[in-house]
Amino acid sequence: MRAAENYFKELTLARGIAILLAILGNSITTTPVDMKVTGGLLLLHNYIYSFHMHLFFVVSGCCLGLAKQERYIRVVEKKISRLLIPYLLFSLLFFCRYMFFDPYHLMPEIWSYIIHILLKGGEYWFIFVLFLFFIIYPVASFPAGKIGPVCNIFLLLLFAYFCRVFFSESLINHDAFYFLVYLAYFLSGYFVAPLVSSWLRNKQRMPPIVFWGALLLFLLMGRLDLRSHDVAVIIIIFTPFFGIVLAMRMAQFLAHTGFAKVFLWLGKWSLQLYLVEALIAVFVMYFYYDVMSVRHSLLFMLLFFLSKMVICYLLLEFGIGRLSILHKFCGVIRRKEAAL
């Protein structure tokens, strides 16, 4: 197993892009206004949700692949403190929020909620799934060699495809499908880490044809109205790849701009932002929708998004962000100047 060793700020920037997209996407999906009023928001949401979580998993796998050797049990201990404990703590806080402030009557039964967070991840499913990936990846990445990883990823995507196509009416199908797809992207990040390291260390730029080709395919796939369910599943599986390519190119570009500090901060606190944003969202929504009576969908989304970002910033910089137990996230790699 491995621990932190190499650092490339482009990976932190990519994670910053991912968390910003996640919060923006959540600001659209939780908007209590008819989204048909502004169809552009719905289109933006679809593009964001087509790849932003896959980007998280690829970067996490890549961080793991760039780390140095360490005992498996030691890595498990670290992931328990960095992922599992914050996950359980904030899941408990989320349920307490249901008990004391539930203006939209969404509170689940206590036992069903407990089962949900233990087996499916609850509101913080991403952290739950990521923790599982760090635990099972040695098995999922076997056998080693040049062909083994490729075969494993291919089989995962193949199983996901059959799960989606042949069990489309099953409730389990949705969770199993995305679990397999996310695991495939996590392993992809892990196995391509040496290539990413060489690419970033040598400061190589992405060929223009790759960038523009990825952009074109990403935009086209997001707009396809496919009648064939089988083909649609294939599009869902592979569209994130093009979005990830674009995000990595953007991270490389941001590294040389004044916006780098902003996205580095977002990347550094990505776990905490994910945890806190979900917890405070209902309070911000209630204020703008029920107290201020904001009904224009675009205005609501902008106020909702910006307010959550400001509140998260204040909380993380001057409040709970100081808790050491929440300081690191899924293999965030320590800065080593020699690796830059």
mmCIF file of C-alpha atoms in Angstrom:
data_model
loop_
_atom_site.group_PDB
_atom_site.id
_atom_site.type_symbol
_atom_site.label_atom_id
_atom_site.label_comp_id
_atom_site.label_asym_id
_atom_site.label_seq_id
_atom_site.Cartn_x
_atom_site.Cartn_y
_atom_site.Cartn_z
ATOM 1 C CA MET A 1 0.000 0.000 0.000
ATOM 2 C CA ARG A 2 0.995 3.607 -0.330
ATOM 3 C CA ALA A 3 1.130 6.888 1.522
ATOM 4 C CA ALA A 4 1.665 10.497 0.520
ATOM 5 C CA GLU A 5 4.773 11.286 -1.507
ATOM 6 C CA ASN A 6 4.451 13.305 -4.704
ATOM 7 C CA TYR A 7 2.516 16.501 -5.143
ATOM 8 C CA PHE A 8 1.196 18.183 -8.242
ATOM 9 C CA LYS A 9 -0.951 21.231 -7.679
ATOM 10 C CA GLU A 10 -2.857 20.431 -10.871
ATOM 11 C CA LEU A 11 -4.494 17.515 -9.041
ATOM 12 C CA THR A 12 -5.607 19.799 -6.223
ATOM 13 C CA LEU A 13 -6.874 22.264 -8.817
ATOM 14 C CA ALA A 14 -8.812 19.470 -10.535
ATOM 15 C CA ARG A 15 -10.389 18.552 -7.217
ATOM 16 C CA GLY A 16 -11.243 22.221 -6.704
ATOM 17 C CA ILE A 17 -12.986 22.254 -10.082
ATOM 18 C CA ALA A 18 -14.894 19.112 -9.135
ATOM 19 C CA ILE A 19 -16.167 20.419 -5.786
ATOM 20 C CA LEU A 20 -17.187 23.741 -7.338
ATOM 21 C CA LEU A 21 -19.180 21.862 -9.975
ATOM 22 C CA ALA A 22 -20.692 19.631 -7.288
ATOM 23 C CA ILE A 23 -21.946 22.584 -5.242
ATOM 24 C CA LEU A 24 -23.205 24.354 -8.364
ATOM 25 C CA GLY A 25 -24.976 21.189 -9.527
ATOM 26 C CA ASN A 26 -26.547 20.698 -6.107
ATOM 27 C CA SER A 27 -27.743 24.296 -6.185
ATOM 28 C CA ILE A 28 -29.709 23.460 -9.326
ATOM 29 C CA THR A 29 -31.130 20.071 -8.314
ATOM 30 C CA THR A 30 -32.348 21.279 -4.925
ATOM 31 C CA THR A 31 -33.926 24.448 -6.284
ATOM 32 C CA PRO A 32 -37.628 24.317 -5.269
ATOM 33 C CA VAL A 33 -38.674 26.107 -8.456
ATOM 34 C CA ASP A 34 -39.931 24.708 -11.767
ATOM 35 C CA MET A 35 -36.719 24.222 -13.740
ATOM 36 C CA LYS A 36 -38.607 24.412 -17.029
ATOM 37 C CA VAL A 37 -38.709 28.174 -16.574
ATOM 38 C CA THR A 38 -35.046 28.353 -17.596
ATOM 39 C CA GLY A 39 -34.087 25.274 -19.575
ATOM 40 C CA GLY A 40 -30.466 26.401 -19.671
ATOM 41 C CA LEU A 41 -30.112 25.551 -15.984
ATOM 42 C CA LEU A 42 -31.333 22.032 -16.587
ATOM 43 C CA LEU A 43 -28.865 21.623 -19.458
ATOM 44 C CA LEU A 44 -26.046 22.932 -17.263
ATOM 45 C CA HIS A 45 -27.058 20.485 -14.552
ATOM 46 C CA ASN A 46 -26.973 17.561 -16.977
ATOM 47 C CA TYR A 47 -23.488 18.433 -18.182
ATOM 48 C CA ILE A 48 -22.175 18.841 -14.632
ATOM 49 C CA TYR A 49 -23.664 15.581 -13.406
ATOM 50 C CA SER A 50 -22.346 13.677 -16.398
ATOM 51 C CA PHE A 51 -18.761 13.757 -15.104
ATOM 52 C CA HIS A 52 -18.067 15.720 -11.902
ATOM 53 C CA MET A 53 -18.178 12.737 -9.506
ATOM 54 C CA HIS A 54 -16.137 10.637 -11.926
ATOM 55 C CA LEU A 55 -13.514 13.392 -11.817
ATOM 56 C CA PHE A 56 -13.365 13.110 -8.026
ATOM 57 C CA PHE A 57 -12.767 9.374 -8.212
ATOM 58 C CA VAL A 58 -10.125 9.640 -10.952
ATOM 59 C CA VAL A 59 -8.169 12.264 -8.988
ATOM 60 C CA SER A 60 -8.446 10.209 -5.783
ATOM 61 C CA GLY A 61 -7.177 7.112 -7.574
ATOM 62 C CA CYS A 62 -4.378 9.139 -9.130
ATOM 63 C CA CYS A 63 -3.304 10.473 -5.722
ATOM 64 C CA LEU A 64 -3.153 6.910 -4.453
ATOM 65 C CA GLY A 65 -1.099 5.839 -7.451
ATOM 66 C CA LEU A 66 1.429 8.640 -6.868
ATOM 67 C CA ALA A 67 1.981 7.769 -3.217
ATOM 68 C CA LYS A 68 4.825 5.818 -1.679
ATOM 69 C CA GLN A 69 4.727 2.296 -0.277
ATOM 70 C CA GLU A 70 2.950 1.731 3.032
ATOM 71 C CA ARG A 71 1.394 -1.167 4.898
ATOM 72 C CA TYR A 72 -2.241 -1.879 4.026
ATOM 73 C CA ILE A 73 -3.426 -1.790 7.640
ATOM 74 C CA ARG A 74 -1.852 1.651 8.087
ATOM 75 C CA VAL A 75 -3.676 2.996 5.052
ATOM 76 C CA VAL A 76 -6.964 1.572 6.343
ATOM 77 C CA GLU A 77 -6.417 3.329 9.672
ATOM 78 C CA LYS A 78 -5.833 6.626 7.881
ATOM 79 C CA LYS A 79 -8.934 6.241 5.747
ATOM 80 C CA ILE A 80 -11.018 5.492 8.825
ATOM 81 C CA SER A 81 -9.920 8.778 10.414
ATOM 82 C CA ARG A 82 -10.034 10.851 7.223
ATOM 83 C CA LEU A 83 -13.169 9.434 5.618
ATOM 84 C CA LEU A 84 -15.225 7.057 7.752
ATOM 85 C CA ILE A 85 -15.294 9.052 10.999
ATOM 86 C CA PRO A 86 -16.214 12.374 9.304
ATOM 87 C CA TYR A 87 -18.825 10.471 7.279
ATOM 88 C CA LEU A 88 -20.476 8.985 10.377
ATOM 89 C CA LEU A 89 -20.194 12.239 12.334
ATOM 90 C CA PHE A 90 -21.834 14.386 9.676
ATOM 91 C CA SER A 91 -24.473 11.732 8.955
ATOM 92 C CA LEU A 92 -25.413 11.982 12.634
ATOM 93 C CA LEU A 93 -25.460 15.782 12.423
ATOM 94 C CA PHE A 94 -27.626 15.535 9.324
ATOM 95 C CA PHE A 95 -30.166 13.384 11.160
ATOM 96 C CA CYS A 96 -30.147 15.813 14.098
ATOM 97 C CA ARG A 97 -30.883 18.572 11.625
ATOM 98 C CA TYR A 98 -33.890 16.558 10.458
ATOM 99 C CA MET A 99 -35.102 16.344 14.063
ATOM 100 C CA PHE A 100 -34.822 20.042 14.868
ATOM 101 C CA PHE A 101 -35.308 21.707 11.492
ATOM 102 C CA ASP A 102 -37.270 19.948 8.785
ATOM 103 C CA PRO A 103 -39.412 22.581 7.007
ATOM 104 C CA TYR A 104 -40.045 20.333 4.003
ATOM 105 C CA HIS A 105 -40.987 17.217 6.021
ATOM 106 C CA LEU A 106 -38.264 14.962 4.655
ATOM 107 C CA MET A 107 -37.243 13.256 7.898
ATOM 108 C CA PRO A 108 -36.876 9.470 7.405
ATOM 109 C CA GLU A 109 -37.565 6.788 9.994
ATOM 110 C CA ILE A 110 -34.600 6.372 12.291
ATOM 111 C CA TRP A 111 -33.950 2.695 11.542
ATOM 112 C CA SER A 112 -34.279 3.119 7.805
ATOM 113 C CA TYR A 113 -31.872 6.062 7.997
ATOM 114 C CA ILE A 114 -29.330 4.023 9.960
ATOM 115 C CA ILE A 115 -29.544 1.184 7.444
ATOM 116 C CA HIS A 116 -29.258 3.696 4.623
ATOM 117 C CA ILE A 117 -26.043 5.290 5.882
ATOM 118 C CA LEU A 118 -24.480 1.913 6.724
ATOM 119 C CA LEU A 119 -25.299 0.206 3.432
ATOM 120 C CA LYS A 120 -25.827 2.910 0.795
ATOM 121 C CA GLY A 121 -24.097 6.043 1.998
ATOM 122 C CA GLY A 122 -26.995 8.363 2.736
ATOM 123 C CA GLU A 123 -26.554 12.039 1.942
ATOM 124 C CA TYR A 124 -22.781 11.617 1.957
ATOM 125 C CA TRP A 125 -22.666 8.568 -0.279
ATOM 126 C CA PHE A 126 -19.541 9.799 -2.088
ATOM 127 C CA ILE A 127 -17.386 9.544 1.047
ATOM 128 C CA PHE A 128 -18.859 6.147 1.899
ATOM 129 C CA VAL A 129 -18.151 4.781 -1.589
ATOM 130 C CA LEU A 130 -14.676 6.324 -1.708
ATOM 131 C CA PHE A 131 -13.826 4.678 1.617
ATOM 132 C CA LEU A 132 -14.924 1.319 0.212
ATOM 133 C CA PHE A 133 -12.747 1.847 -2.864
ATOM 134 C CA PHE A 134 -9.665 2.450 -0.732
ATOM 135 C CA ILE A 135 -10.439 -0.752 1.169
ATOM 136 C CA ILE A 136 -11.122 -3.049 -1.787
ATOM 137 C CA TYR A 137 -8.800 -1.610 -4.427
ATOM 138 C CA PRO A 138 -5.975 -4.165 -3.820
ATOM 139 C CA VAL A 139 -8.410 -6.915 -4.821
ATOM 140 C CA ALA A 140 -9.971 -4.929 -7.656
ATOM 141 C CA SER A 141 -6.530 -4.086 -9.082
ATOM 142 C CA PHE A 142 -5.326 -7.714 -9.180
ATOM 143 C CA PRO A 143 -3.591 -9.039 -11.234
ATOM 144 C CA ALA A 144 -0.846 -6.522 -11.882
ATOM 145 C CA GLY A 145 1.059 -6.078 -15.106
ATOM 146 C CA LYS A 146 0.218 -4.226 -18.280
ATOM 147 C CA ILE A 147 -2.867 -6.208 -19.295
ATOM 148 C CA GLY A 148 -4.417 -7.012 -15.905
ATOM 149 C CA PRO A 149 -5.567 -3.464 -14.998
ATOM 150 C CA VAL A 150 -7.051 -2.905 -18.446
ATOM 151 C CA CYS A 151 -8.971 -6.180 -18.225
ATOM 152 C CA ASN A 152 -10.276 -5.319 -14.760
ATOM 153 C CA ILE A 153 -11.555 -1.923 -15.860
ATOM 154 C CA PHE A 154 -13.102 -3.421 -18.989
ATOM 155 C CA LEU A 155 -14.887 -6.107 -16.940
ATOM 156 C CA LEU A 156 -16.195 -3.539 -14.451
ATOM 157 C CA LEU A 157 -17.679 -1.427 -17.233
ATOM 158 C CA LEU A 158 -19.047 -4.539 -18.933
ATOM 159 C CA PHE A 159 -20.764 -5.664 -15.722
ATOM 160 C CA ALA A 160 -22.123 -2.146 -15.252
ATOM 161 C CA TYR A 161 -23.511 -2.199 -18.787
ATOM 162 C CA PHE A 162 -25.294 -5.537 -18.311
ATOM 163 C CA CYS A 163 -26.572 -4.426 -14.910
ATOM 164 C CA ARG A 164 -28.131 -1.324 -16.443
ATOM 165 C CA VAL A 165 -29.515 -3.005 -19.564
ATOM 166 C CA PHE A 166 -30.869 -6.298 -18.241
ATOM 167 C CA PHE A 167 -32.010 -5.152 -14.797
ATOM 168 C CA SER A 168 -33.335 -1.724 -15.701
ATOM 169 C CA GLU A 169 -36.473 -2.175 -13.614
ATOM 170 C CA SER A 170 -34.569 -3.077 -10.448
ATOM 171 C CA LEU A 171 -33.918 -0.509 -7.741
ATOM 172 C CA ILE A 172 -30.570 -2.191 -7.082
ATOM 173 C CA ASN A 173 -29.606 -1.607 -10.699
ATOM 174 C CA HIS A 174 -28.974 2.126 -10.260
ATOM 175 C CA ASP A 175 -26.654 1.754 -7.260
ATOM 176 C CA ALA A 176 -24.791 -1.249 -8.676
ATOM 177 C CA PHE A 177 -24.345 0.431 -12.049
ATOM 178 C CA TYR A 178 -22.787 3.596 -10.695
ATOM 179 C CA PHE A 179 -20.723 1.735 -8.084
ATOM 180 C CA LEU A 180 -19.075 -0.313 -10.831
ATOM 181 C CA VAL A 181 -18.577 2.689 -13.116
ATOM 182 C CA TYR A 182 -17.087 4.824 -10.330
ATOM 183 C CA LEU A 183 -14.787 1.962 -9.307
ATOM 184 C CA ALA A 184 -13.608 1.656 -12.913
ATOM 185 C CA TYR A 185 -12.779 5.378 -13.012
ATOM 186 C CA PHE A 186 -11.056 5.199 -9.603
ATOM 187 C CA LEU A 187 -8.873 2.327 -10.818
ATOM 188 C CA SER A 188 -8.222 4.181 -14.069
ATOM 189 C CA GLY A 189 -6.833 7.107 -12.088
ATOM 190 C CA TYR A 190 -4.717 4.722 -10.033
ATOM 191 C CA PHE A 191 -3.220 2.945 -13.032
ATOM 192 C CA VAL A 192 -2.555 6.050 -15.151
ATOM 193 C CA ALA A 193 -0.899 7.880 -12.245
ATOM 194 C CA PRO A 194 2.640 7.285 -13.615
ATOM 195 C CA LEU A 195 1.603 8.764 -16.965
ATOM 196 C CA VAL A 196 -0.022 11.743 -15.251
ATOM 197 C CA SER A 197 3.112 12.216 -13.137
ATOM 198 C CA SER A 198 5.334 12.257 -16.222
ATOM 199 C CA TRP A 199 2.944 14.575 -18.045
ATOM 200 C CA LEU A 200 2.788 17.099 -15.200
ATOM 201 C CA ARG A 201 6.440 16.880 -14.180
ATOM 202 C CA ASN A 202 7.568 17.597 -17.725
ATOM 203 C CA LYS A 203 4.923 20.331 -17.985
ATOM 204 C CA GLN A 204 3.636 18.872 -21.215
ATOM 205 C CA ARG A 205 0.635 20.543 -22.780
ATOM 206 C CA MET A 206 -2.334 18.664 -24.075
ATOM 207 C CA PRO A 207 -2.329 18.591 -27.902
ATOM 208 C CA PRO A 208 -4.978 21.003 -29.248
ATOM 209 C CA ILE A 209 -6.632 18.234 -31.258
ATOM 210 C CA VAL A 210 -7.166 16.235 -28.051
ATOM 211 C CA PHE A 211 -8.655 19.201 -26.202
ATOM 212 C CA TRP A 212 -10.978 20.346 -28.983
ATOM 213 C CA GLY A 213 -11.928 16.776 -29.817
ATOM 214 C CA ALA A 214 -12.826 16.061 -26.191
ATOM 215 C CA LEU A 215 -14.815 19.303 -25.974
ATOM 216 C CA LEU A 216 -16.763 18.550 -29.142
ATOM 217 C CA LEU A 217 -17.560 14.968 -28.148
ATOM 218 C CA PHE A 218 -18.516 16.020 -24.616
ATOM 219 C CA LEU A 219 -20.948 18.661 -25.883
ATOM 220 C CA LEU A 220 -22.417 16.338 -28.506
ATOM 221 C CA MET A 221 -22.915 13.408 -26.147
ATOM 222 C CA GLY A 222 -24.637 15.656 -23.643
ATOM 223 C CA ARG A 223 -27.216 16.695 -26.233
ATOM 224 C CA LEU A 224 -27.938 13.335 -27.863
ATOM 225 C CA ASP A 225 -31.559 12.233 -27.626
ATOM 226 C CA LEU A 226 -31.016 8.511 -27.843
ATOM 227 C CA ARG A 227 -33.970 6.204 -28.387
ATOM 228 C CA SER A 228 -31.910 3.048 -27.928
ATOM 229 C CA HIS A 229 -31.503 2.253 -24.237
ATOM 230 C CA ASP A 230 -28.440 0.087 -24.897
ATOM 231 C CA VAL A 231 -26.577 2.855 -26.716
ATOM 232 C CA ALA A 232 -27.640 5.410 -24.105
ATOM 233 C CA VAL A 233 -25.967 3.326 -21.385
ATOM 234 C CA ILE A 234 -22.722 3.279 -23.355
ATOM 235 C CA ILE A 235 -22.897 7.066 -23.689
ATOM 236 C CA ILE A 236 -23.459 7.419 -19.927
ATOM 237 C CA ILE A 237 -20.422 5.249 -19.212
ATOM 238 C CA PHE A 238 -17.958 6.973 -21.532
ATOM 239 C CA THR A 239 -19.088 10.628 -21.592
ATOM 240 C CA PRO A 240 -17.312 11.364 -18.265
ATOM 241 C CA PHE A 241 -13.963 10.557 -19.874
ATOM 242 C CA PHE A 242 -14.188 13.604 -22.132
ATOM 243 C CA GLY A 243 -15.299 15.839 -19.264
ATOM 244 C CA ILE A 244 -12.323 14.675 -17.190
ATOM 245 C CA VAL A 245 -9.914 15.461 -20.038
ATOM 246 C CA LEU A 246 -11.338 18.991 -20.211
ATOM 247 C CA ALA A 247 -11.135 19.435 -16.425
ATOM 248 C CA MET A 248 -7.493 18.335 -16.335
ATOM 249 C CA ARG A 249 -6.649 20.764 -19.126
ATOM 250 C CA MET A 250 -8.435 23.525 -17.242
ATOM 251 C CA ALA A 251 -6.474 22.639 -14.088
ATOM 252 C CA GLN A 252 -3.251 22.898 -16.054
ATOM 253 C CA PHE A 253 -4.341 26.306 -17.348
ATOM 254 C CA LEU A 254 -5.449 27.584 -13.922
ATOM 255 C CA ALA A 255 -2.062 26.701 -12.434
ATOM 256 C CA HIS A 256 -0.598 29.707 -14.240
ATOM 257 C CA THR A 257 -3.350 32.224 -13.503
ATOM 258 C CA GLY A 258 -4.460 34.343 -10.592
ATOM 259 C CA PHE A 259 -7.391 31.995 -10.002
ATOM 260 C CA ALA A 260 -5.028 29.234 -8.877
ATOM 261 C CA LYS A 261 -5.245 30.283 -5.208
ATOM 262 C CA VAL A 262 -9.034 30.086 -5.264
ATOM 263 C CA PHE A 263 -9.169 26.626 -6.782
ATOM 264 C CA LEU A 264 -6.286 25.384 -4.628
ATOM 265 C CA TRP A 265 -8.298 26.421 -1.584
ATOM 266 C CA LEU A 266 -11.353 24.623 -2.959
ATOM 267 C CA GLY A 267 -9.288 21.525 -3.635
ATOM 268 C CA LYS A 268 -7.655 21.589 -0.218
ATOM 269 C CA TRP A 269 -11.003 21.781 1.576
ATOM 270 C CA SER A 270 -12.995 19.656 -0.875
ATOM 271 C CA LEU A 271 -14.084 17.053 1.695
ATOM 272 C CA GLN A 272 -15.097 19.677 4.219
ATOM 273 C CA LEU A 273 -16.976 21.655 1.586
ATOM 274 C CA TYR A 274 -18.843 18.522 0.548
ATOM 275 C CA LEU A 275 -19.800 17.802 4.168
ATOM 276 C CA VAL A 276 -20.745 21.314 5.237
ATOM 277 C CA GLU A 277 -22.561 22.346 2.048
ATOM 278 C CA ALA A 278 -25.067 19.504 2.325
ATOM 279 C CA LEU A 279 -25.674 20.292 5.989
ATOM 280 C CA ILE A 280 -26.403 24.005 5.562
ATOM 281 C CA ALA A 281 -28.248 23.793 2.227
ATOM 282 C CA VAL A 282 -31.739 23.485 3.694
ATOM 283 C CA PHE A 283 -31.241 26.556 5.919
ATOM 284 C CA VAL A 284 -30.146 28.686 2.970
ATOM 285 C CA MET A 285 -32.963 27.326 0.819
ATOM 286 C CA TYR A 286 -35.554 28.063 3.507
ATOM 287 C CA PHE A 287 -34.286 31.625 3.882
ATOM 288 C CA TYR A 288 -34.505 32.523 0.190
ATOM 289 C CA TYR A 289 -37.559 30.481 -0.756
ATOM 290 C CA ASP A 290 -39.815 30.772 2.300
ATOM 291 C CA VAL A 291 -38.603 33.930 4.033
ATOM 292 C CA MET A 292 -37.514 36.078 1.074
ATOM 293 C CA SER A 293 -39.989 34.444 -1.377
ATOM 294 C CA VAL A 294 -37.513 34.312 -4.267
ATOM 295 C CA ARG A 295 -39.278 32.525 -7.136
ATOM 296 C CA HIS A 296 -37.154 33.242 -10.199
ATOM 297 C CA SER A 297 -35.173 30.038 -10.772
ATOM 298 C CA LEU A 298 -31.978 31.636 -12.080
ATOM 299 C CA LEU A 299 -31.891 34.288 -9.348
ATOM 300 C CA PHE A 300 -32.650 31.677 -6.704
ATOM 301 C CA MET A 301 -29.891 29.371 -7.944
ATOM 302 C CA LEU A 302 -27.306 32.175 -7.963
ATOM 303 C CA LEU A 303 -28.233 33.373 -4.464
ATOM 304 C CA PHE A 304 -28.389 29.794 -3.202
ATOM 305 C CA PHE A 305 -24.996 28.894 -4.667
ATOM 306 C CA LEU A 306 -23.132 32.068 -3.671
ATOM 307 C CA SER A 307 -24.554 32.095 -0.141
ATOM 308 C CA LYS A 308 -23.522 28.495 0.459
ATOM 309 C CA MET A 309 -20.003 29.233 -0.775
ATOM 310 C CA VAL A 310 -19.656 32.271 1.513
ATOM 311 C CA ILE A 311 -21.015 30.412 4.548
ATOM 312 C CA CYS A 312 -18.771 27.419 3.873
ATOM 313 C CA TYR A 313 -15.759 29.704 3.568
ATOM 314 C CA LEU A 314 -16.482 31.410 6.879
ATOM 315 C CA LEU A 315 -17.115 28.126 8.666
ATOM 316 C CA LEU A 316 -14.005 26.442 7.312
ATOM 317 C CA GLU A 317 -11.643 29.358 7.796
ATOM 318 C CA PHE A 318 -12.866 30.415 11.230
ATOM 319 C CA GLY A 319 -14.779 27.416 12.600
ATOM 320 C CA ILE A 320 -14.969 23.679 12.079
ATOM 321 C CA GLY A 321 -12.244 23.732 9.439
ATOM 322 C CA ARG A 322 -9.764 23.889 12.306
ATOM 323 C CA LEU A 323 -10.708 20.374 13.439
ATOM 324 C CA SER A 324 -7.715 18.170 12.711
ATOM 325 C CA ILE A 325 -9.897 15.130 12.069
ATOM 326 C CA LEU A 326 -11.260 16.844 8.953
ATOM 327 C CA HIS A 327 -7.980 18.270 7.735
ATOM 328 C CA LYS A 328 -7.087 15.693 5.083
ATOM 329 C CA PHE A 329 -9.046 14.026 2.378
ATOM 330 C CA CYS A 330 -8.709 10.759 0.454
ATOM 331 C CA GLY A 331 -4.979 10.720 0.020
ATOM 332 C CA VAL A 332 -4.377 14.457 -0.307
ATOM 333 C CA ILE A 333 -0.675 14.402 -1.066
ATOM 334 C CA ARG A 334 1.810 16.505 0.846
ATOM 335 C CA ARG A 335 3.810 19.079 -1.029
ATOM 336 C CA LYS A 336 7.329 17.990 -1.954
ATOM 337 C CA GLU A 337 9.240 20.626 -3.869
ATOM 338 C CA ALA A 338 11.449 18.008 -5.512
ATOM 339 C CA ALA A 339 8.401 16.500 -7.175
ATOM 340 C CA LEU A 340 7.300 19.746 -8.808
#
